[in-house]
Amino acid sequence: MPKEIIVDPDLMRQKATLAFAEIPVNAYATPFAEERARRGDAALREILRHMLIIRAFESMLASFKATGSYAGISFNYKGPAHLSIGQEGAAVGAALALKPEDHIFGSHRSHGEFIAKGLSTIAQLDEPALNAIMAEHQDGGLLRSVQQHIGGEGKALAENFLLFGLLAEIFMRANGFNGGMGGSMHAFFPPFGAFPNNAIVGGSAGIATGAALRKKLSGSGGITVANSGDGSTGCGPVWEAMNFAAMAQLDTLWGDKKGGLPVLFFFNNNFYAMGGQTIGETMGWDRLSRIGAAINPASMHAETVNGTNPLAVADAVARKRALLLEGKGPALLDVECYRISGHSTTDTNVYRSREEMQLWEAHDPIVLFERALLDEGVLTEDSLAAMRDTVAAQIKAITSAAVDPAAAPIVDVRADPTLIGRLMFSNAEIPVPETPAPLLAAPETSARIRQNAKKARFGLSESGEKLSAMRAITLRDGLFESVLHHMVNDPSLIAYGEECREWGGAFGVYRGLSDILPYDRLFNSPISEAAIVATAVGHALEGGRSLVELMYGDFIGRAGDEIFNQMAKWQSMSAGALKVPVVLRCSIGSKYGAQHSQDWSALVAHIPGLKVLYPATPYDAKGLLASALSSEDPVVFFESQRLYDVVEQFRTEGVPTDYYRIPMGEPDIKRVGSDVTILTIGPSLYSAIAAAEQLETHHGLSAEIIDARSLVPFNYDTVLESVKKTGRILLVSEASERGSFAMTLSANIARFAFGDLKAAPRVLGSPNWIVPGAEMETTYFPQVEDILDVVTGEFFPEKRSNRRGVRDWNDLDLARRAL
Amino acid sequence: MDIPLLMPQLGNETTEAELTEWLKAVGDAVTEGEQILVVTTTKLSMEIEAPASGTIKEIVVPEGDLAEIGATLAIISTE
Ligand SMILES: Cc1ncc(C[n+]2csc(CCOP(=O)(O)OP(=O)(O)O)c2C)c(N)n1
């Protein structure tokens, strides 16, 4: 809602028809002689050799899958093999036009792109640079295996390093590029410009877009490429990514950072998903490139290109790359090529006719290119045969080594049972940021900051009265202070989400920041939860830090894959080579009913690879957000909308004005007691405190209240110590009980504190039905009375009085009825 | 006639707000609907409009102070 862009009714009411930028189809017409003169014969022969390497490499995998052996080597390869036989022209053509600083992000079918990009980078870097890369990776471990078991000198050594590192990864060996944690569909090696390949169809679109944003902001140069298939044009997140990359504000509002994102959406269009045929069956488009017209007035500079001709692809990629570097991105290429091999090795081609497959035999990129080189005399039959032999020998040498555990050791989880676990998090934090970032105005000039400066840091008056949210620092202010510190002192950090700028986020946490921070640090994103999270991940993988917001936790579903598979996994799937410093803030709602009030913290806590925080006080919120923003690991940070206005009531020194961090994973005793422990998550803290006061005055019971603060990690010590003393524990959270995080805590406490418990741990959550609207909410979220009912009714039956809460039901009976 | 400018209700739970900026001074002419004051709650800033045309006779609550919902913030004289 920038005020400088006026919505003019007169303009909007004018009669007009929309024109679309034209989308060329098969425009390439450069005569071969011209390409030959420009590139030279040696370069043309290299194009063929690179295609042959990919073909031989993938044929080797096909042979293992089909027969259990290849070139006399027996091996049982258990993993996937989505081969791109027939698509090599697209991969090699694209790589030919890319520079080492360009970064590709791929799909499940990306061996070819990976090899092509690696070979292209090796061709362009000098030997000292290559040697440095190889010596640094795994402290030279992979390089030593290659030298010892395969050999090679100079660039030949680097090629062996590339192919062996990939194959060892496909075989999930310890010295594969990703320590065996990625495998066939996720092999990558950033130093050669090959970033994560993604087994989630279209998963790379948003990630490459975020990486392009980082490239643009850091000025590191180059472009990013989102490789995916034609089937991925049916994926919502791909559309979200393309729209995000084309946001008009990049041109209209980004001042000296003006210009589109340097991302190329490169669709390897092999006409089929697995069996679903895109043209004529599953899609509305007739040519894939048409979708560019839906995104922006430039039609994303889209083109359909003949993917069987690497020179046509190289020409198109080079032209798009130039546009992207001029700030005219994003761009889209529909690169048509035919997958000769099946989708996977179990594909029996029931969805396509033999005739069609025969028609395309004549369009095999290798057959076509070989013929062109022979016809033009760039190559002789003999030199072609020699080239084929050399490639075959190279792949055989690499394969012999990769199946040999002496050269490619297995990942020995039995010998080291937590080996994979230790890769989940780096547990590293950056130092307190202190690199001043360019600002629009000094923070002191902000009305918000001046307002906060007048507020009391502790929320209770001397007589113990609660101060209003206008007079004391609130949880919202605590969050703001940490964000402010990181944003003004760390230019690599950017913040965005829906309505984050002028509005300050739907709940005003960032209110005032838009006066201080330029658009390239804080912006309004489209309503694209998937793109918000995916771009944050891409921005982080490319070396930036991301702070993004989902307006409501209930929208996590819209970004499910991006949170669960992308944000959570690249640290571990890269065996720690990549870091994902992303903080995802999610508010947990209230009053708006079933789709706006759910505590879904257990969903994210369930996913390995995410740290999950849920503070309930201003002091904790400020300190934990500072830790989250410093974390090299991804963090999901929950905030209760009902608590944004709470003032600090526990820490009498108040919320420090200065920057501080609170370590993640440490539950905090908010009230000391001896008869019963109440462990709370989120806003239940306040009901528990109120209940504790009543238990004390009316029942003579002393309750110890512990605020979980953090779900992942979670140090049980404080809780177990407490239970040792009290022997009873009640866990209270606002999540519906079934599968909630309180249930996980309860099960573990029952196990670890069994000897100390006088009663089974009891979970009090919300019922397993929809959150009702505001009027009925108190019948849903656990209330003070519900806590009193459980403590007096179940733990201390002798103290029981009449039921006060609404929970007059039998949990076993409800469970039988799916409730 | 003297018309008071009152602190409006700014959401269900808001009890008071800060007067962030007076856009008009005593003696200034204002027209009904014109923005004359910026107030800020814990969540948002908003501009408050003049309830009537006239001149500002008195500013009751100065910039930077807090005022409760319903409090008189200024007096507009319509003569
Ligand atoms: C989100 C998601 N849905 C479904 C799948 C299963 N799947 C794997 S590949 C594939 C077909 C993808 O087709 P396309 O994007 O055209 O790429 P191609 O396989 O043709 O290279 C499907 C449905 C998946 N991996 N991810």
mmCIF file with all atom_site columns, C-alpha atoms in Angstrom, chain A residues 519-689:
data_model
loop_
_atom_site.group_PDB
_atom_site.id
_atom_site.type_symbol
_atom_site.label_atom_id
_atom_site.label_alt_id
_atom_site.label_comp_id
_atom_site.label_asym_id
_atom_site.label_entity_id
_atom_site.label_seq_id
_atom_site.pdbx_PDB_ins_code
_atom_site.Cartn_x
_atom_site.Cartn_y
_atom_site.Cartn_z
_atom_site.occupancy
_atom_site.B_iso_or_equiv
_atom_site.pdbx_formal_charge
_atom_site.auth_seq_id
_atom_site.auth_comp_id
_atom_site.auth_asym_id
_atom_site.auth_atom_id
_atom_site.pdbx_PDB_model_num
ATOM 1   C CA . TYR A 1 519 ? 12.486  -1.586  0.423  1.00 0.00 ? 519 TYR A CA 1
ATOM 2   C CA . ASP A 1 520 ? 15.302  -3.992  -0.252 1.00 0.00 ? 520 ASP A CA 1
ATOM 3   C CA . ARG A 1 521 ? 15.515  -4.771  3.485  1.00 0.00 ? 521 ARG A CA 1
ATOM 4   C CA . LEU A 1 522 ? 11.801  -4.807  4.358  1.00 0.00 ? 522 LEU A CA 1
ATOM 5   C CA . PHE A 1 523 ? 9.022   -5.324  1.852  1.00 0.00 ? 523 PHE A CA 1
ATOM 6   C CA . ASN A 1 524 ? 5.457   -6.421  1.344  1.00 0.00 ? 524 ASN A CA 1
ATOM 7   C CA . SER A 1 525 ? 5.405   -9.814  -0.302 1.00 0.00 ? 525 SER A CA 1
ATOM 8   C CA . PRO A 1 526 ? 2.548   -11.146 -2.396 1.00 0.00 ? 526 PRO A CA 1
ATOM 9   C CA . ILE A 1 527 ? 0.052   -13.435 -0.638 1.00 0.00 ? 527 ILE A CA 1
ATOM 10  C CA . SER A 1 528 ? 2.272   -16.369 -1.424 1.00 0.00 ? 528 SER A CA 1
ATOM 11  C CA . GLU A 1 529 ? 3.129   -18.308 1.690  1.00 0.00 ? 529 GLU A CA 1
ATOM 12  C CA . ALA A 1 530 ? 4.992   -20.964 -0.289 1.00 0.00 ? 530 ALA A CA 1
ATOM 13  C CA . ALA A 1 531 ? 7.105   -18.352 -2.063 1.00 0.00 ? 531 ALA A CA 1
ATOM 14  C CA . ILE A 1 532 ? 7.709   -16.436 1.164  1.00 0.00 ? 532 ILE A CA 1
ATOM 15  C CA . VAL A 1 533 ? 9.299   -19.458 2.802  1.00 0.00 ? 533 VAL A CA 1
ATOM 16  C CA . ALA A 1 534 ? 10.988  -20.895 -0.297 1.00 0.00 ? 534 ALA A CA 1
ATOM 17  C CA . THR A 1 535 ? 12.602  -17.587 -1.216 1.00 0.00 ? 535 THR A CA 1
ATOM 18  C CA . ALA A 1 536 ? 13.735  -17.155 2.384  1.00 0.00 ? 536 ALA A CA 1
ATOM 19  C CA . VAL A 1 537 ? 15.445  -20.542 2.129  1.00 0.00 ? 537 VAL A CA 1
ATOM 20  C CA . GLY A 1 538 ? 17.048  -19.656 -1.213 1.00 0.00 ? 538 GLY A CA 1
ATOM 21  C CA . HIS A 1 539 ? 18.207  -16.305 0.117  1.00 0.00 ? 539 HIS A CA 1
ATOM 22  C CA . ALA A 1 540 ? 19.819  -18.094 3.053  1.00 0.00 ? 540 ALA A CA 1
ATOM 23  C CA . LEU A 1 541 ? 21.432  -20.857 0.974  1.00 0.00 ? 541 LEU A CA 1
ATOM 24  C CA . GLU A 1 542 ? 23.015  -18.132 -1.143 1.00 0.00 ? 542 GLU A CA 1
ATOM 25  C CA . GLY A 1 543 ? 24.612  -16.544 1.931  1.00 0.00 ? 543 GLY A CA 1
ATOM 26  C CA . GLY A 1 544 ? 21.968  -14.137 3.206  1.00 0.00 ? 544 GLY A CA 1
ATOM 27  C CA . ARG A 1 545 ? 19.867  -14.263 6.352  1.00 0.00 ? 545 ARG A CA 1
ATOM 28  C CA . SER A 1 546 ? 16.076  -14.219 6.181  1.00 0.00 ? 546 SER A CA 1
ATOM 29  C CA . LEU A 1 547 ? 13.353  -13.134 8.565  1.00 0.00 ? 547 LEU A CA 1
ATOM 30  C CA . VAL A 1 548 ? 9.950   -13.934 7.134  1.00 0.00 ? 548 VAL A CA 1
ATOM 31  C CA . GLU A 1 549 ? 6.472   -13.951 8.515  1.00 0.00 ? 549 GLU A CA 1
ATOM 32  C CA . LEU A 1 550 ? 3.312   -15.946 8.022  1.00 0.00 ? 550 LEU A CA 1
ATOM 33  C CA . MET A 1 551 ? 0.459   -13.783 9.148  1.00 0.00 ? 551 MET A CA 1
ATOM 34  C CA . TYR A 1 552 ? -1.220  -16.708 10.921 1.00 0.00 ? 552 TYR A CA 1
ATOM 35  C CA . GLY A 1 553 ? 0.194   -20.087 11.884 1.00 0.00 ? 553 GLY A CA 1
ATOM 36  C CA . ASP A 1 554 ? -2.924  -21.480 10.224 1.00 0.00 ? 554 ASP A CA 1
ATOM 37  C CA . PHE A 1 555 ? -1.307  -20.653 6.878  1.00 0.00 ? 555 PHE A CA 1
ATOM 38  C CA . ILE A 1 556 ? 1.529   -23.102 7.489  1.00 0.00 ? 556 ILE A CA 1
ATOM 39  C CA . GLY A 1 557 ? -0.417  -25.516 5.299  1.00 0.00 ? 557 GLY A CA 1
ATOM 40  C CA . ARG A 1 558 ? 0.051   -23.160 2.374  1.00 0.00 ? 558 ARG A CA 1
ATOM 41  C CA . ALA A 1 559 ? 3.797   -23.370 2.868  1.00 0.00 ? 559 ALA A CA 1
ATOM 42  C CA . GLY A 1 560 ? 3.883   -26.993 3.981  1.00 0.00 ? 560 GLY A CA 1
ATOM 43  C CA . ASP A 1 561 ? 6.529   -28.296 1.617  1.00 0.00 ? 561 ASP A CA 1
ATOM 44  C CA . GLU A 1 562 ? 8.642   -25.189 1.955  1.00 0.00 ? 562 GLU A CA 1
ATOM 45  C CA . ILE A 1 563 ? 8.727   -25.467 5.752  1.00 0.00 ? 563 ILE A CA 1
ATOM 46  C CA . PHE A 1 564 ? 8.816   -29.247 6.113  1.00 0.00 ? 564 PHE A CA 1
ATOM 47  C CA . ASN A 1 565 ? 11.051  -30.272 3.211  1.00 0.00 ? 565 ASN A CA 1
ATOM 48  C CA . GLN A 1 566 ? 13.060  -27.221 2.246  1.00 0.00 ? 566 GLN A CA 1
ATOM 49  C CA . MET A 1 567 ? 13.678  -25.025 5.279  1.00 0.00 ? 567 MET A CA 1
ATOM 50  C CA . ALA A 1 568 ? 14.099  -28.080 7.505  1.00 0.00 ? 568 ALA A CA 1
ATOM 51  C CA . LYS A 1 569 ? 16.349  -30.212 5.365  1.00 0.00 ? 569 LYS A CA 1
ATOM 52  C CA . TRP A 1 570 ? 19.142  -28.524 3.442  1.00 0.00 ? 570 TRP A CA 1
ATOM 53  C CA . GLN A 1 571 ? 21.466  -28.272 6.414  1.00 0.00 ? 571 GLN A CA 1
ATOM 54  C CA . SER A 1 572 ? 21.384  -32.048 6.932  1.00 0.00 ? 572 SER A CA 1
ATOM 55  C CA . MET A 1 573 ? 20.985  -33.083 3.283  1.00 0.00 ? 573 MET A CA 1
ATOM 56  C CA . SER A 1 574 ? 24.163  -31.177 2.535  1.00 0.00 ? 574 SER A CA 1
ATOM 57  C CA . ALA A 1 575 ? 25.915  -32.909 5.446  1.00 0.00 ? 575 ALA A CA 1
ATOM 58  C CA . GLY A 1 576 ? 26.373  -29.474 6.967  1.00 0.00 ? 576 GLY A CA 1
ATOM 59  C CA . ALA A 1 577 ? 27.883  -27.786 3.910  1.00 0.00 ? 577 ALA A CA 1
ATOM 60  C CA . LEU A 1 578 ? 24.893  -25.464 3.622  1.00 0.00 ? 578 LEU A CA 1
ATOM 61  C CA . LYS A 1 579 ? 23.358  -23.352 6.365  1.00 0.00 ? 579 LYS A CA 1
ATOM 62  C CA . VAL A 1 580 ? 19.748  -22.215 6.458  1.00 0.00 ? 580 VAL A CA 1
ATOM 63  C CA . PRO A 1 581 ? 19.601  -19.112 8.665  1.00 0.00 ? 581 PRO A CA 1
ATOM 64  C CA . VAL A 1 582 ? 15.881  -18.479 8.303  1.00 0.00 ? 582 VAL A CA 1
ATOM 65  C CA . VAL A 1 583 ? 13.551  -17.270 11.021 1.00 0.00 ? 583 VAL A CA 1
ATOM 66  C CA . LEU A 1 584 ? 9.896   -17.908 10.237 1.00 0.00 ? 584 LEU A CA 1
ATOM 67  C CA . ARG A 1 585 ? 7.604   -15.899 12.507 1.00 0.00 ? 585 ARG A CA 1
ATOM 68  C CA . CYS A 1 586 ? 4.041   -17.222 12.787 1.00 0.00 ? 586 CYS A CA 1
ATOM 69  C CA . SER A 1 587 ? 1.372   -15.639 14.896 1.00 0.00 ? 587 SER A CA 1
ATOM 70  C CA . ILE A 1 588 ? -1.123  -17.929 16.586 1.00 0.00 ? 588 ILE A CA 1
ATOM 71  C CA . GLY A 1 589 ? -4.520  -16.406 16.336 1.00 0.00 ? 589 GLY A CA 1
ATOM 72  C CA . SER A 1 590 ? -7.555  -15.890 18.433 1.00 0.00 ? 590 SER A CA 1
ATOM 73  C CA . LYS A 1 591 ? -11.132 -14.786 17.983 1.00 0.00 ? 591 LYS A CA 1
ATOM 74  C CA . TYR A 1 592 ? -11.401 -15.506 14.247 1.00 0.00 ? 592 TYR A CA 1
ATOM 75  C CA . GLY A 1 593 ? -12.490 -19.110 14.550 1.00 0.00 ? 593 GLY A CA 1
ATOM 76  C CA . ALA A 1 594 ? -11.522 -22.428 13.073 1.00 0.00 ? 594 ALA A CA 1
ATOM 77  C CA . GLN A 1 595 ? -9.087  -21.370 10.335 1.00 0.00 ? 595 GLN A CA 1
ATOM 78  C CA . HIS A 1 596 ? -7.425  -18.531 12.201 1.00 0.00 ? 596 HIS A CA 1
ATOM 79  C CA . SER A 1 597 ? -6.792  -19.696 15.760 1.00 0.00 ? 597 SER A CA 1
ATOM 80  C CA . GLN A 1 598 ? -4.955  -22.993 15.699 1.00 0.00 ? 598 GLN A CA 1
ATOM 81  C CA . ASP A 1 599 ? -1.777  -23.773 17.574 1.00 0.00 ? 599 ASP A CA 1
ATOM 82  C CA . TRP A 1 600 ? 0.079   -25.937 15.066 1.00 0.00 ? 600 TRP A CA 1
ATOM 83  C CA . SER A 1 601 ? 3.396   -25.875 16.897 1.00 0.00 ? 601 SER A CA 1
ATOM 84  C CA . ALA A 1 602 ? 3.380   -29.679 17.125 1.00 0.00 ? 602 ALA A CA 1
ATOM 85  C CA . LEU A 1 603 ? 3.319   -29.951 13.332 1.00 0.00 ? 603 LEU A CA 1
ATOM 86  C CA . VAL A 1 604 ? 6.610   -28.147 12.936 1.00 0.00 ? 604 VAL A CA 1
ATOM 87  C CA . ALA A 1 605 ? 8.134   -29.625 16.090 1.00 0.00 ? 605 ALA A CA 1
ATOM 88  C CA . HIS A 1 606 ? 7.445   -33.032 14.546 1.00 0.00 ? 606 HIS A CA 1
ATOM 89  C CA . ILE A 1 607 ? 9.660   -32.291 11.553 1.00 0.00 ? 607 ILE A CA 1
ATOM 90  C CA . PRO A 1 608 ? 13.343  -33.067 12.069 1.00 0.00 ? 608 PRO A CA 1
ATOM 91  C CA . GLY A 1 609 ? 15.508  -30.068 11.254 1.00 0.00 ? 609 GLY A CA 1
ATOM 92  C CA . LEU A 1 610 ? 13.522  -27.167 12.669 1.00 0.00 ? 610 LEU A CA 1
ATOM 93  C CA . LYS A 1 611 ? 14.037  -25.352 15.920 1.00 0.00 ? 611 LYS A CA 1
ATOM 94  C CA . VAL A 1 612 ? 10.738  -24.248 17.400 1.00 0.00 ? 612 VAL A CA 1
ATOM 95  C CA . LEU A 1 613 ? 10.229  -21.433 19.900 1.00 0.00 ? 613 LEU A CA 1
ATOM 96  C CA . TYR A 1 614 ? 7.101   -20.119 21.581 1.00 0.00 ? 614 TYR A CA 1
ATOM 97  C CA . PRO A 1 615 ? 7.807   -17.401 24.157 1.00 0.00 ? 615 PRO A CA 1
ATOM 98  C CA . ALA A 1 616 ? 5.073   -15.897 26.308 1.00 0.00 ? 616 ALA A CA 1
ATOM 99  C CA . THR A 1 617 ? 6.666   -12.889 28.012 1.00 0.00 ? 617 THR A CA 1
ATOM 100 C CA . PRO A 1 618 ? 8.294   -9.708  26.674 1.00 0.00 ? 618 PRO A CA 1
ATOM 101 C CA . TYR A 1 619 ? 11.659  -10.603 28.214 1.00 0.00 ? 619 TYR A CA 1
ATOM 102 C CA . ASP A 1 620 ? 11.657  -14.093 26.719 1.00 0.00 ? 620 ASP A CA 1
ATOM 103 C CA . ALA A 1 621 ? 10.339  -12.893 23.368 1.00 0.00 ? 621 ALA A CA 1
ATOM 104 C CA . LYS A 1 622 ? 13.095  -10.326 22.958 1.00 0.00 ? 622 LYS A CA 1
ATOM 105 C CA . GLY A 1 623 ? 15.904  -12.624 24.083 1.00 0.00 ? 623 GLY A CA 1
ATOM 106 C CA . LEU A 1 624 ? 14.738  -15.664 22.164 1.00 0.00 ? 624 LEU A CA 1
ATOM 107 C CA . LEU A 1 625 ? 14.148  -13.719 18.955 1.00 0.00 ? 625 LEU A CA 1
ATOM 108 C CA . ALA A 1 626 ? 17.700  -12.386 19.221 1.00 0.00 ? 626 ALA A CA 1
ATOM 109 C CA . SER A 1 627 ? 18.915  -15.980 19.483 1.00 0.00 ? 627 SER A CA 1
ATOM 110 C CA . ALA A 1 628 ? 16.738  -17.046 16.564 1.00 0.00 ? 628 ALA A CA 1
ATOM 111 C CA . LEU A 1 629 ? 18.051  -14.201 14.410 1.00 0.00 ? 629 LEU A CA 1
ATOM 112 C CA . SER A 1 630 ? 21.611  -15.174 15.326 1.00 0.00 ? 630 SER A CA 1
ATOM 113 C CA . SER A 1 631 ? 21.046  -18.849 14.667 1.00 0.00 ? 631 SER A CA 1
ATOM 114 C CA . GLU A 1 632 ? 22.642  -20.537 11.686 1.00 0.00 ? 632 GLU A CA 1
ATOM 115 C CA . ASP A 1 633 ? 19.816  -23.085 11.892 1.00 0.00 ? 633 ASP A CA 1
ATOM 116 C CA . PRO A 1 634 ? 16.233  -22.533 10.752 1.00 0.00 ? 634 PRO A CA 1
ATOM 117 C CA . VAL A 1 635 ? 13.841  -21.455 13.478 1.00 0.00 ? 635 VAL A CA 1
ATOM 118 C CA . VAL A 1 636 ? 10.049  -21.345 13.538 1.00 0.00 ? 636 VAL A CA 1
ATOM 119 C CA . PHE A 1 637 ? 9.051   -18.674 16.012 1.00 0.00 ? 637 PHE A CA 1
ATOM 120 C CA . PHE A 1 638 ? 5.480   -18.687 17.316 1.00 0.00 ? 638 PHE A CA 1
ATOM 121 C CA . GLU A 1 639 ? 3.806   -15.631 18.805 1.00 0.00 ? 639 GLU A CA 1
ATOM 122 C CA . SER A 1 640 ? 0.367   -15.572 20.385 1.00 0.00 ? 640 SER A CA 1
ATOM 123 C CA . GLN A 1 641 ? -1.809  -12.753 19.138 1.00 0.00 ? 641 GLN A CA 1
ATOM 124 C CA . ARG A 1 642 ? -3.373  -12.619 22.587 1.00 0.00 ? 642 ARG A CA 1
ATOM 125 C CA . LEU A 1 643 ? 0.024   -11.891 24.106 1.00 0.00 ? 643 LEU A CA 1
ATOM 126 C CA . TYR A 1 644 ? 1.296   -9.096  21.851 1.00 0.00 ? 644 TYR A CA 1
ATOM 127 C CA . ASP A 1 645 ? 0.110   -6.531  24.388 1.00 0.00 ? 645 ASP A CA 1
ATOM 128 C CA . VAL A 1 646 ? 1.242   -8.291  27.563 1.00 0.00 ? 646 VAL A CA 1
ATOM 129 C CA . VAL A 1 647 ? 3.717   -6.391  29.702 1.00 0.00 ? 647 VAL A CA 1
ATOM 130 C CA . GLU A 1 648 ? 6.560   -7.962  31.644 1.00 0.00 ? 648 GLU A CA 1
ATOM 131 C CA . GLN A 1 649 ? 5.220   -9.392  34.898 1.00 0.00 ? 649 GLN A CA 1
ATOM 132 C CA . PHE A 1 650 ? 7.905   -11.825 35.953 1.00 0.00 ? 650 PHE A CA 1
ATOM 133 C CA . ARG A 1 651 ? 11.307  -10.240 35.694 1.00 0.00 ? 651 ARG A CA 1
ATOM 134 C CA . THR A 1 652 ? 11.324  -7.364  38.172 1.00 0.00 ? 652 THR A CA 1
ATOM 135 C CA . GLU A 1 653 ? 14.388  -5.783  36.530 1.00 0.00 ? 653 GLU A CA 1
ATOM 136 C CA . GLY A 1 654 ? 12.169  -5.461  33.475 1.00 0.00 ? 654 GLY A CA 1
ATOM 137 C CA . VAL A 1 655 ? 13.064  -6.033  29.848 1.00 0.00 ? 655 VAL A CA 1
ATOM 138 C CA . PRO A 1 656 ? 16.640  -4.835  29.300 1.00 0.00 ? 656 PRO A CA 1
ATOM 139 C CA . THR A 1 657 ? 16.955  -1.942  26.858 1.00 0.00 ? 657 THR A CA 1
ATOM 140 C CA . ASP A 1 658 ? 20.175  -3.410  25.579 1.00 0.00 ? 658 ASP A CA 1
ATOM 141 C CA . TYR A 1 659 ? 20.514  -6.358  23.274 1.00 0.00 ? 659 TYR A CA 1
ATOM 142 C CA . TYR A 1 660 ? 20.659  -9.810  24.887 1.00 0.00 ? 660 TYR A CA 1
ATOM 143 C CA . ARG A 1 661 ? 20.047  -13.408 23.939 1.00 0.00 ? 661 ARG A CA 1
ATOM 144 C CA . ILE A 1 662 ? 18.305  -16.202 25.768 1.00 0.00 ? 662 ILE A CA 1
ATOM 145 C CA . PRO A 1 663 ? 19.607  -19.659 24.859 1.00 0.00 ? 663 PRO A CA 1
ATOM 146 C CA . MET A 1 664 ? 17.085  -21.804 22.995 1.00 0.00 ? 664 MET A CA 1
ATOM 147 C CA . GLY A 1 665 ? 15.840  -24.929 24.679 1.00 0.00 ? 665 GLY A CA 1
ATOM 148 C CA . GLU A 1 666 ? 15.712  -23.895 28.326 1.00 0.00 ? 666 GLU A CA 1
ATOM 149 C CA . PRO A 1 667 ? 12.311  -24.014 30.016 1.00 0.00 ? 667 PRO A CA 1
ATOM 150 C CA . ASP A 1 668 ? 11.957  -21.330 32.670 1.00 0.00 ? 668 ASP A CA 1
ATOM 151 C CA . ILE A 1 669 ? 10.456  -21.522 36.146 1.00 0.00 ? 669 ILE A CA 1
ATOM 152 C CA . LYS A 1 670 ? 8.011   -18.641 36.343 1.00 0.00 ? 670 LYS A CA 1
ATOM 153 C CA . ARG A 1 671 ? 6.672   -19.453 39.805 1.00 0.00 ? 671 ARG A CA 1
ATOM 154 C CA . VAL A 1 672 ? 8.210   -21.663 42.469 1.00 0.00 ? 672 VAL A CA 1
ATOM 155 C CA . GLY A 1 673 ? 6.027   -24.257 44.202 1.00 0.00 ? 673 GLY A CA 1
ATOM 156 C CA . SER A 1 674 ? 6.169   -27.654 45.826 1.00 0.00 ? 674 SER A CA 1
ATOM 157 C CA . ASP A 1 675 ? 2.935   -29.635 45.405 1.00 0.00 ? 675 ASP A CA 1
ATOM 158 C CA . VAL A 1 676 ? 2.342   -29.785 41.679 1.00 0.00 ? 676 VAL A CA 1
ATOM 159 C CA . THR A 1 677 ? 4.283   -28.779 38.545 1.00 0.00 ? 677 THR A CA 1
ATOM 160 C CA . ILE A 1 678 ? 2.406   -27.053 35.751 1.00 0.00 ? 678 ILE A CA 1
ATOM 161 C CA . LEU A 1 679 ? 4.360   -26.943 32.492 1.00 0.00 ? 679 LEU A CA 1
ATOM 162 C CA . THR A 1 680 ? 2.847   -24.523 30.003 1.00 0.00 ? 680 THR A CA 1
ATOM 163 C CA . ILE A 1 681 ? 3.345   -23.751 26.313 1.00 0.00 ? 681 ILE A CA 1
ATOM 164 C CA . GLY A 1 682 ? 2.559   -20.238 25.089 1.00 0.00 ? 682 GLY A CA 1
ATOM 165 C CA . PRO A 1 683 ? -0.314  -18.219 26.576 1.00 0.00 ? 683 PRO A CA 1
ATOM 166 C CA . SER A 1 684 ? -1.376  -21.001 28.941 1.00 0.00 ? 684 SER A CA 1
ATOM 167 C CA . LEU A 1 685 ? 1.315   -19.582 31.203 1.00 0.00 ? 685 LEU A CA 1
ATOM 168 C CA . TYR A 1 686 ? -1.075  -16.850 32.300 1.00 0.00 ? 686 TYR A CA 1
ATOM 169 C CA . SER A 1 687 ? -3.994  -19.186 33.044 1.00 0.00 ? 687 SER A CA 1
ATOM 170 C CA . ALA A 1 688 ? -1.630  -21.380 35.005 1.00 0.00 ? 688 ALA A CA 1
ATOM 171 C CA . ILE A 1 689 ? -0.342  -18.430 37.041 1.00 0.00 ? 689 ILE A CA 1
#
